[in-house]
Amino acid sequence: METQELHRGRLIDHIQLVVADLSASQRFYAAVFDVLGIPLGGTGPGFFWADELFVSTRDSEAAQGRLTGRHHLAFQAKDRDTVDAFHAAALAHGGTDNGAPGERSYHPGYYAAFVLDPDGNNIEAVFHGDAERSAASVRITF
């Protein structure tokens, strides 16, 4: 396998999902983020957020009264056990199986699980195999 260099934190500022049932979505995402070690950043009337993901109702000004379509989001997991725990937590909190944990053919060591969230978005947790990170994350303060 040739060496690859991946960068995180320089392409996407944020993603907004507009959901039909905010409570169901918040239960789902809070459970999977707990497993992934990502705290919810905040909540307010008609929204919640964590890192780059913002989830709101269709009543939010940015949603313009429309639900978002089906999206695929892949969250990074620290190891295979975390991928397994993500899948179990997602199914226990309103998710639907869309691919049990296992190695995929995308590249050697690609271990992932897929679930559909309460709005049908394809949510993945992936562990790319043993690798060295230059930092745990990009930290921005302002």
Short mmCIF file of C-alpha atoms in Angstrom, two decimals, residues 10-76:
data_model
loop_
_atom_site.label_atom_id
_atom_site.label_comp_id
_atom_site.label_asym_id
_atom_site.label_seq_id
_atom_site.Cartn_x
_atom_site.Cartn_y
_atom_site.Cartn_z
CA ARG A 10 -9.53 22.30 6.05
CA LEU A 11 -12.39 21.57 3.64
CA ILE A 12 -15.68 21.57 5.57
CA ASP A 13 -16.61 24.40 7.91
CA HIS A 14 -19.99 22.93 8.85
CA ILE A 15 -22.82 20.74 7.58
CA GLN A 16 -26.48 21.35 8.39
CA LEU A 17 -29.05 18.58 8.46
CA VAL A 18 -32.68 19.67 8.62
CA VAL A 19 -34.72 16.92 10.28
CA ALA A 20 -38.36 16.06 10.75
CA ASP A 21 -38.13 15.03 14.43
CA LEU A 22 -35.44 16.95 16.31
CA SER A 23 -35.89 14.96 19.55
CA ALA A 24 -35.41 11.62 17.76
CA SER A 25 -32.34 12.98 15.95
CA GLN A 26 -30.85 14.40 19.13
CA ARG A 27 -31.26 11.05 20.95
CA PHE A 28 -29.62 9.25 18.00
CA TYR A 29 -26.68 11.64 17.56
CA ALA A 30 -26.06 12.08 21.29
CA ALA A 31 -25.75 8.29 21.63
CA VAL A 32 -23.38 7.80 18.69
CA PHE A 33 -21.31 10.87 19.56
CA ASP A 34 -20.97 9.60 23.13
CA VAL A 35 -19.44 6.39 21.75
CA LEU A 36 -17.17 8.37 19.42
CA GLY A 37 -16.06 10.68 22.24
CA ILE A 38 -17.61 13.81 20.70
CA PRO A 39 -19.61 15.99 23.10
CA LEU A 40 -22.65 17.91 21.94
CA GLY A 41 -21.56 21.51 21.53
CA GLY A 42 -24.88 23.07 22.34
CA THR A 43 -28.62 23.11 21.93
CA GLY A 44 -31.27 25.74 21.52
CA PRO A 45 -34.83 26.16 20.33
CA GLY A 46 -35.05 23.99 17.23
CA PHE A 47 -31.38 22.95 16.93
CA PHE A 48 -28.34 21.17 18.36
CA TRP A 49 -24.75 20.95 17.20
CA ALA A 50 -21.50 19.05 17.66
CA ASP A 51 -18.25 20.14 16.05
CA GLU A 52 -18.96 20.71 12.34
CA LEU A 53 -22.48 19.21 12.36
CA PHE A 54 -25.49 21.48 12.92
CA VAL A 55 -28.93 19.82 13.10
CA SER A 56 -32.14 21.85 13.04
CA THR A 57 -35.85 21.73 12.40
CA ARG A 58 -37.34 23.00 9.18
CA ASP A 59 -38.48 26.09 11.12
CA SER A 60 -34.93 27.43 11.35
CA GLU A 61 -34.23 30.44 9.15
CA ALA A 62 -31.41 28.65 7.31
CA ALA A 63 -33.64 25.66 6.47
CA GLN A 64 -36.12 27.78 4.52
CA GLY A 65 -38.91 25.40 5.52
CA ARG A 66 -37.41 22.35 3.78
CA LEU A 67 -35.90 19.11 5.04
CA THR A 68 -32.48 18.18 3.68
CA GLY A 69 -32.25 15.19 1.37
CA ARG A 70 -30.46 11.97 2.08
CA HIS A 71 -26.79 12.52 2.90
CA HIS A 72 -23.83 10.30 3.68
CA LEU A 73 -21.70 11.38 6.64
CA ALA A 74 -18.68 9.39 7.80
CA PHE A 75 -17.39 9.92 11.32
CA GLN A 76 -13.85 8.95 12.35
#
